[in-house]
PDB file of C-alpha atoms in Angstrom:
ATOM      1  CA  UNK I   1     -31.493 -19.945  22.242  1.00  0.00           C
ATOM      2  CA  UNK I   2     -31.421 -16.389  22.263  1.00  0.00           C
ATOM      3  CA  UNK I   3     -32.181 -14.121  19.514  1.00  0.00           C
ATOM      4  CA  UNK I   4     -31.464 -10.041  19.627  1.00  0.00           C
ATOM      5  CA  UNK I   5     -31.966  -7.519  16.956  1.00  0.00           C
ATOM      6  CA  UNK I   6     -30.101  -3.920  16.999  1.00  0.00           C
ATOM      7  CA  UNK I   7     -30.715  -0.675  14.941  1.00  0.00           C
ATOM      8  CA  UNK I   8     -28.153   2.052  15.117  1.00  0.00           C
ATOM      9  CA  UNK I   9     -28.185   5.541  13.386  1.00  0.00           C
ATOM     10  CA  UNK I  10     -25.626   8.500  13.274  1.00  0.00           C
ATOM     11  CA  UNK I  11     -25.945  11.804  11.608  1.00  0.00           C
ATOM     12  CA  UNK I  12     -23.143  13.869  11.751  1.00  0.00           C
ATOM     13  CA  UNK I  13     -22.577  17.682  10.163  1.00  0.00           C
ATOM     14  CA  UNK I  14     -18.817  18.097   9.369  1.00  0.00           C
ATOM     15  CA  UNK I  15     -18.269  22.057   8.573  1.00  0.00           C
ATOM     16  CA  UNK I  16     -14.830  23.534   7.474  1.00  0.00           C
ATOM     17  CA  UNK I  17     -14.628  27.070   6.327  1.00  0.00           C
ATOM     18  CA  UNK I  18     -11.795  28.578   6.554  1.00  0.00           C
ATOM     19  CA  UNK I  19     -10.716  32.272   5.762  1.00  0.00           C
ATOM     20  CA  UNK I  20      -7.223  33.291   4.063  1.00  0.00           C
ATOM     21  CA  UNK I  21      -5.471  36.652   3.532  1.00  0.00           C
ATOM     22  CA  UNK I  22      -2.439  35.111   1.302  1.00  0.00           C
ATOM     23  CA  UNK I  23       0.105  38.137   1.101  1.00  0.00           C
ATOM     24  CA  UNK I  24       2.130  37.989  -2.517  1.00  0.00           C
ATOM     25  CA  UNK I  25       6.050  39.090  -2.272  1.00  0.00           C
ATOM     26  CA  UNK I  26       8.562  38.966  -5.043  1.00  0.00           C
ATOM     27  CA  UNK I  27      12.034  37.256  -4.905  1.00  0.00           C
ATOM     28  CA  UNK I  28      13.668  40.613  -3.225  1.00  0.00           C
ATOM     29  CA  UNK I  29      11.052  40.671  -0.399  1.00  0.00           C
ATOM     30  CA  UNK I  30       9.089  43.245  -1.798  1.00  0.00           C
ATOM     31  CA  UNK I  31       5.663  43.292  -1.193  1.00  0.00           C
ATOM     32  CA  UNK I  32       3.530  42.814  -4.659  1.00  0.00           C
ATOM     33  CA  UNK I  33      -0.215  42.424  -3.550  1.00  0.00           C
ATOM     34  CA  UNK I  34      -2.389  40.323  -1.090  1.00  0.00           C
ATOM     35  CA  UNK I  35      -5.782  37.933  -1.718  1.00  0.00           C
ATOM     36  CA  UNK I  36      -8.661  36.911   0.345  1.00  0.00           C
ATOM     37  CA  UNK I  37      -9.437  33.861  -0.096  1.00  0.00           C
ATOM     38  CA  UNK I  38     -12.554  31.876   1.637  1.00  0.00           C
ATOM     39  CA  UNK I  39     -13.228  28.312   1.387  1.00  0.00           C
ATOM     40  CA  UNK I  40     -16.184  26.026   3.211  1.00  0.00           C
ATOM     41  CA  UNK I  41     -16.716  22.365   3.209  1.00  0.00           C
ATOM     42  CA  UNK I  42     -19.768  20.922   4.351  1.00  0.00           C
ATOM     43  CA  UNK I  43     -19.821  17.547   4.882  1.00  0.00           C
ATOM     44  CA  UNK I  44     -23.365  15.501   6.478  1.00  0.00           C
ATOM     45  CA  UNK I  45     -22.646  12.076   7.221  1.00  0.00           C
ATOM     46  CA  UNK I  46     -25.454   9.481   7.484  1.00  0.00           C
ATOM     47  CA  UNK I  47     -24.998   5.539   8.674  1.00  0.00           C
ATOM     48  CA  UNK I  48     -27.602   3.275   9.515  1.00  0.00           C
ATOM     49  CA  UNK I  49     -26.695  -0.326  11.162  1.00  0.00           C
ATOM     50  CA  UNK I  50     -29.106  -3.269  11.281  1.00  0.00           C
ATOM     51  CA  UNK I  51     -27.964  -6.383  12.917  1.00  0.00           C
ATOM     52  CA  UNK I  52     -29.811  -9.484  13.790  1.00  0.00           C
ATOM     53  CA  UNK I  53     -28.083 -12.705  16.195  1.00  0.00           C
ATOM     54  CA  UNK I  54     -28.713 -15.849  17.552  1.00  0.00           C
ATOM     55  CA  UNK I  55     -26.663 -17.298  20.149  1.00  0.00           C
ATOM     56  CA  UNK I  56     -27.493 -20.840  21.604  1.00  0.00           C
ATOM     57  CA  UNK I  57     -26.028 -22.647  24.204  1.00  0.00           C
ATOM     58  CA  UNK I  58     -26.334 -26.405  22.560  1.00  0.00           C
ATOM     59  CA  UNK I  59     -25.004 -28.028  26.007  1.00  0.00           C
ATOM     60  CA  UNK I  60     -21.526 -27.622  28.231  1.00  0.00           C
ATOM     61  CA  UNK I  61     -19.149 -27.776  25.496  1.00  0.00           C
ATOM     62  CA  UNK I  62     -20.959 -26.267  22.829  1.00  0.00           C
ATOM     63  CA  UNK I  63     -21.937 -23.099  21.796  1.00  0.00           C
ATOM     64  CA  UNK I  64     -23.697 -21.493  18.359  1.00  0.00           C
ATOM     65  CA  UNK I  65     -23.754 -18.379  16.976  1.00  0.00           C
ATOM     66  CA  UNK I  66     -25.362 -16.769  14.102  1.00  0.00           C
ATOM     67  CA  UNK I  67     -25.382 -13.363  13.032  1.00  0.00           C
ATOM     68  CA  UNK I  68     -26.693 -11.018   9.922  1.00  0.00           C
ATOM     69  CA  UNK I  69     -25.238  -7.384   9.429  1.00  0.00           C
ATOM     70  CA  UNK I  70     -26.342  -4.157   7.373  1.00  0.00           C
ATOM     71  CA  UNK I  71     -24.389  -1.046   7.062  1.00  0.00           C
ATOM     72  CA  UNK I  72     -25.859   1.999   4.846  1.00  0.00           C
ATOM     73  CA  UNK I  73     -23.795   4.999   5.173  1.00  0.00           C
ATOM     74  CA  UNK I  74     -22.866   8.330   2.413  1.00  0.00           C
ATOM     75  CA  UNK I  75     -22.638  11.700   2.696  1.00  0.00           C
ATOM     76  CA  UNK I  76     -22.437  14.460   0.013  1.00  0.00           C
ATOM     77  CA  UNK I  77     -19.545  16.427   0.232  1.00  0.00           C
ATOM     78  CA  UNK I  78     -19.884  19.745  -0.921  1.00  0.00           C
ATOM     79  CA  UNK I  79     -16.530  22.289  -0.971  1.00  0.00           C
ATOM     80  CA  UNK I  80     -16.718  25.686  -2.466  1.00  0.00           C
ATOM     81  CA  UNK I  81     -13.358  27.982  -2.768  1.00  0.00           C
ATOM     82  CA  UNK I  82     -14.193  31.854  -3.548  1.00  0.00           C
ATOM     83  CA  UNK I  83     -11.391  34.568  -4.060  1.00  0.00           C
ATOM     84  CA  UNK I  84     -12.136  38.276  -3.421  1.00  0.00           C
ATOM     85  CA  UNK I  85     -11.844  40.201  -6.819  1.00  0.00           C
ATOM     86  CA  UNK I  86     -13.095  44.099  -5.795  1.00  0.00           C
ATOM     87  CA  UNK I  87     -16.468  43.815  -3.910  1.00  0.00           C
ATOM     88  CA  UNK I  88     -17.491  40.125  -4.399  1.00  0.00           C
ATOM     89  CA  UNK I  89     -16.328  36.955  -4.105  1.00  0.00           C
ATOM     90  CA  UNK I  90     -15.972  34.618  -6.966  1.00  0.00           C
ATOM     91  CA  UNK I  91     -15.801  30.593  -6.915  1.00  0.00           C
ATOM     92  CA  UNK I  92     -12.742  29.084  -8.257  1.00  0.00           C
ATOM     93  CA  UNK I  93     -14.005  26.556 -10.595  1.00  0.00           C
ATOM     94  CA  UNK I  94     -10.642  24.672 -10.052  1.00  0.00           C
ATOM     95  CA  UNK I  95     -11.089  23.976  -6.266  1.00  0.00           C
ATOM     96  CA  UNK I  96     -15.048  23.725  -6.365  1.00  0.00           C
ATOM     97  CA  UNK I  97     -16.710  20.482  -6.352  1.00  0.00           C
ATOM     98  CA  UNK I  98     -19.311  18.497  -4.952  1.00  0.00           C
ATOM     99  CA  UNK I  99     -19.668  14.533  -4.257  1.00  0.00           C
ATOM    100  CA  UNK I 100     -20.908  11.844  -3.300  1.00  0.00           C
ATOM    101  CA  UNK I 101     -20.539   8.448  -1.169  1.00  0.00           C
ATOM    102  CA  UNK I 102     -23.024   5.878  -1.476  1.00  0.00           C
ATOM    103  CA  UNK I 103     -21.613   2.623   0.791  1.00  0.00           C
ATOM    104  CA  UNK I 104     -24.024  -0.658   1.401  1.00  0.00           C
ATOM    105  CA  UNK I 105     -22.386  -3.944   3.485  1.00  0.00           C
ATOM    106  CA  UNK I 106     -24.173  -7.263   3.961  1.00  0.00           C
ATOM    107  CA  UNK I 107     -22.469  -9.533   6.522  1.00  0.00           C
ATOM    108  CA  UNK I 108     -23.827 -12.422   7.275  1.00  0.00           C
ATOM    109  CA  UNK I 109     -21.278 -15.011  10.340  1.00  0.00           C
ATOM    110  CA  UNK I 110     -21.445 -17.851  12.380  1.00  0.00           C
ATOM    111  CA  UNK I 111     -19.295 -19.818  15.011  1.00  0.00           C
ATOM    112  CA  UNK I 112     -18.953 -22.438  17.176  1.00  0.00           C
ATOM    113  CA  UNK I 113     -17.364 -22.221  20.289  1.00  0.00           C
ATOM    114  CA  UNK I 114     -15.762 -25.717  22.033  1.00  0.00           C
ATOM    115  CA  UNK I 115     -14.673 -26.991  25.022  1.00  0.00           C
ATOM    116  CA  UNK I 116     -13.326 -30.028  24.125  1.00  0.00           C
ATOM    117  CA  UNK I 117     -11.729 -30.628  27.855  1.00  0.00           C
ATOM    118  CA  UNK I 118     -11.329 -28.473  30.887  1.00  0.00           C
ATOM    119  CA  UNK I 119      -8.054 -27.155  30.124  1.00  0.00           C
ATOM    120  CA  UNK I 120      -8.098 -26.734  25.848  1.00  0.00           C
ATOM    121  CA  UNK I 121     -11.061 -25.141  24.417  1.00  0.00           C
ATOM    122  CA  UNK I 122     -11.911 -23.640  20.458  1.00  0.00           C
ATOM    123  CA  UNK I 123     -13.545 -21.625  17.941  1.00  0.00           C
ATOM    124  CA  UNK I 124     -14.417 -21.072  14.372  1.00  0.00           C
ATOM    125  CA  UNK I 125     -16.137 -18.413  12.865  1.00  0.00           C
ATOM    126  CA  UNK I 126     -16.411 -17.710   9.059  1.00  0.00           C
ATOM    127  CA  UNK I 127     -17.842 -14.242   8.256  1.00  0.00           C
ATOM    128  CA  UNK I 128     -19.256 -13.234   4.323  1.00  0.00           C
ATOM    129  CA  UNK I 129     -19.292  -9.879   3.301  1.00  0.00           C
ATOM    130  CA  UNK I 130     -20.226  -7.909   0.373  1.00  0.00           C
ATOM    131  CA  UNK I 131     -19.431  -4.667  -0.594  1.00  0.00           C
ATOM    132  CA  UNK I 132     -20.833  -1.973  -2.492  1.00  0.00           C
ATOM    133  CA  UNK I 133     -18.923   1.391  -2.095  1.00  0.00           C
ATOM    134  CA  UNK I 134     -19.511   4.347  -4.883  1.00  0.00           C
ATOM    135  CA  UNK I 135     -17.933   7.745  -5.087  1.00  0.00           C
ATOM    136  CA  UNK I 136     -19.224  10.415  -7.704  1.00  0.00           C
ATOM    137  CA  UNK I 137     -18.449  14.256  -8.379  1.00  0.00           C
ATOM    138  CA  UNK I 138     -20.001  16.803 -10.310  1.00  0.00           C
ATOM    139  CA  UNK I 139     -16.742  16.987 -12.244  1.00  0.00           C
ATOM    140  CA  UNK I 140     -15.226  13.759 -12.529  1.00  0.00           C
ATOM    141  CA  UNK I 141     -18.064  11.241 -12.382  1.00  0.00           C
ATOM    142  CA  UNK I 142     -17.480   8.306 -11.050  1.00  0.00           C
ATOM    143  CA  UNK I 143     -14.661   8.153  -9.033  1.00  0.00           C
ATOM    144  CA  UNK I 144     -14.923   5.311  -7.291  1.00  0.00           C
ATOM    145  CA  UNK I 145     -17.001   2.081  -8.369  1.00  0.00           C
ATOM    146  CA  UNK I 146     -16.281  -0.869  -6.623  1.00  0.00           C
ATOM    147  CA  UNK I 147     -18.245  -4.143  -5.653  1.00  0.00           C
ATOM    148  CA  UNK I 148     -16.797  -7.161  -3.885  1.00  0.00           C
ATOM    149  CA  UNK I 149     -17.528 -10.237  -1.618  1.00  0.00           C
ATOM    150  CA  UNK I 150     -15.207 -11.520   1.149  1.00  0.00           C
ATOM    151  CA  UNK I 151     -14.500 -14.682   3.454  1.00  0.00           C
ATOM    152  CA  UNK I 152     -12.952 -14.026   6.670  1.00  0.00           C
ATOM    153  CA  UNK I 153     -12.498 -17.285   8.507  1.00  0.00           C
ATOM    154  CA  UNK I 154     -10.974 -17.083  12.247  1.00  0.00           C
ATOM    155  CA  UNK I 155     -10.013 -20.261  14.519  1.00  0.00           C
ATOM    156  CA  UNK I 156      -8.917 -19.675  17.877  1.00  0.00           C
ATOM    157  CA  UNK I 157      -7.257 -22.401  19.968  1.00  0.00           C
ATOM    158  CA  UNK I 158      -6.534 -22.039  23.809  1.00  0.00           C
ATOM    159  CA  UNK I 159      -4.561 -24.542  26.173  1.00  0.00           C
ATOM    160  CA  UNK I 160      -4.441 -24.033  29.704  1.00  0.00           C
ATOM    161  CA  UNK I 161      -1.260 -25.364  30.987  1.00  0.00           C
ATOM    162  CA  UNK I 162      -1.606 -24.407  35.017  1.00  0.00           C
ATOM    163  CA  UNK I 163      -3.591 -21.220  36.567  1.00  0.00           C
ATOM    164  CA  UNK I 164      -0.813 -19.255  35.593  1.00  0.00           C
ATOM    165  CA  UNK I 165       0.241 -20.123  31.930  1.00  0.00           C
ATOM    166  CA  UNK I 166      -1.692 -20.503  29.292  1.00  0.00           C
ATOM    167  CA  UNK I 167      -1.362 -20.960  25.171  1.00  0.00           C
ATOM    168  CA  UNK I 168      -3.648 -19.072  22.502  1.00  0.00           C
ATOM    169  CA  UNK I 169      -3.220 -19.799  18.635  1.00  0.00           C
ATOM    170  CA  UNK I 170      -5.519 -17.813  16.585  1.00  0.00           C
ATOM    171  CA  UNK I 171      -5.839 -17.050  13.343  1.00  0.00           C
ATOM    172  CA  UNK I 172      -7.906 -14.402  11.425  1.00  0.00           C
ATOM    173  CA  UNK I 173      -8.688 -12.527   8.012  1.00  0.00           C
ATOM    174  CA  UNK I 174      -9.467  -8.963   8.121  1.00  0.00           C
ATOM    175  CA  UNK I 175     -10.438  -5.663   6.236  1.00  0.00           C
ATOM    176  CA  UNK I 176      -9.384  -2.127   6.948  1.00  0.00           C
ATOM    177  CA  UNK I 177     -11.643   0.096   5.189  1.00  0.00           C
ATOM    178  CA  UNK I 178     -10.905   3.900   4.837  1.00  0.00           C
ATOM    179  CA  UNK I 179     -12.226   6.181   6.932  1.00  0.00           C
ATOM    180  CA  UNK I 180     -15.297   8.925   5.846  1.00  0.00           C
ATOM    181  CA  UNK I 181     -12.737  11.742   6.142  1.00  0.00           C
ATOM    182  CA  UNK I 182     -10.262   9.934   3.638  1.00  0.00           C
ATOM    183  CA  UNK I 183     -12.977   9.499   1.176  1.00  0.00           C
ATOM    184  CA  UNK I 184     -13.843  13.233   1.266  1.00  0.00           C
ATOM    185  CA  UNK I 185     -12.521  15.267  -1.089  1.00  0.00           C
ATOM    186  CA  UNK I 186     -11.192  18.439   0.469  1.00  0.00           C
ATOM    187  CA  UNK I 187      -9.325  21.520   0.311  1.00  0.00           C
ATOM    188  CA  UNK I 188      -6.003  22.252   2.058  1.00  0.00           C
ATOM    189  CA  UNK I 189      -3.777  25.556   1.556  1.00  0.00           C
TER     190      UNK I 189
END
């Protein structure tokens, strides 16, 4: 058998600011009065990844796999909107806010892999997972608050008719989770 273990680590800065001059005209076209307007968003993004396998090759036919998966990931998002009034510039209170994303997921998955004759061959994997994914702002709290487990069972099936046609059958449960940018809050004029 084999066993291999894996670390992984990103840190990423995501920085938005963004500068407006909004000019103000009434229904006539005439020209009433203008606005700067600044905004930044400052997002750092932190994921850790621990993973641990074991693959063994049992004999010719059969093969075993086991596996054990971490994720940690969050960032604190942190957007600040200020208008010009005279010399300074003031924060809108409206369009201000600061939050953050705390995700952990624990995987653990197997399979077996089959040959049960040179031309039709197998596998079945079954993968846990459980989630726990938690979005908070200064204003609102608790946005999001969630905490779930999953199965995902797969089965493949291939028969080889001749070398140039063959059959595949699979089946497979899957999640899409949303992405780090769709969880930030932001700011768009």
């Amino acid at each position: 058998g084999f066993i291999s273990a894996d670390y992984d680590y990103l840190h990423y800065d995501n920085e938005n600011p963004t500068n407006y001059l909004n000019e103000y005209y009434d229904a006539n076209g005439n020209f009433l009065y203008d606005e700067v307007v600044k905004s930044n968003k400052t997002t750092p993004i932190d994921i850790h990844v621990f993973a641990v396998d074991y693959n063994n090759q049992i004999n010719k036919d059969l093969k075993l796999e086991f596996g054990a998966k971490a994720a940690f990931s969050g960032f604190k998002n942190d957007v600040v909107v200020e208008t010009l009034e005279g010399d300074d510039f003031v924060e809108d209170p409206t369009l201000t806010n600061k939050s953050v994303r705390d995700e952990q997921i624990l995987a653990v998955y197997s399979s077996a892999d089959y040959s049960f004759s040179d031309k039709v061959g197998g596998k079945l994997g079954l993968r846990y997972e459980h989630t726990v994914s938690v979005l908070e702002t200064d204003k609102e709290g608790v946005v999001v608050d969630r905490s779930f487990g999953e199965l995902f069972p797969s089965v493949f099936l291939t028969q080889t008719v001749n070398d140039s046609l063959s059959f595949n059958y699979s089946y497979s449960r899957r999640i899409t989770r949303p992405t780090f940018s769709q969880m930030a809050p932001f700011v768009i004029f």
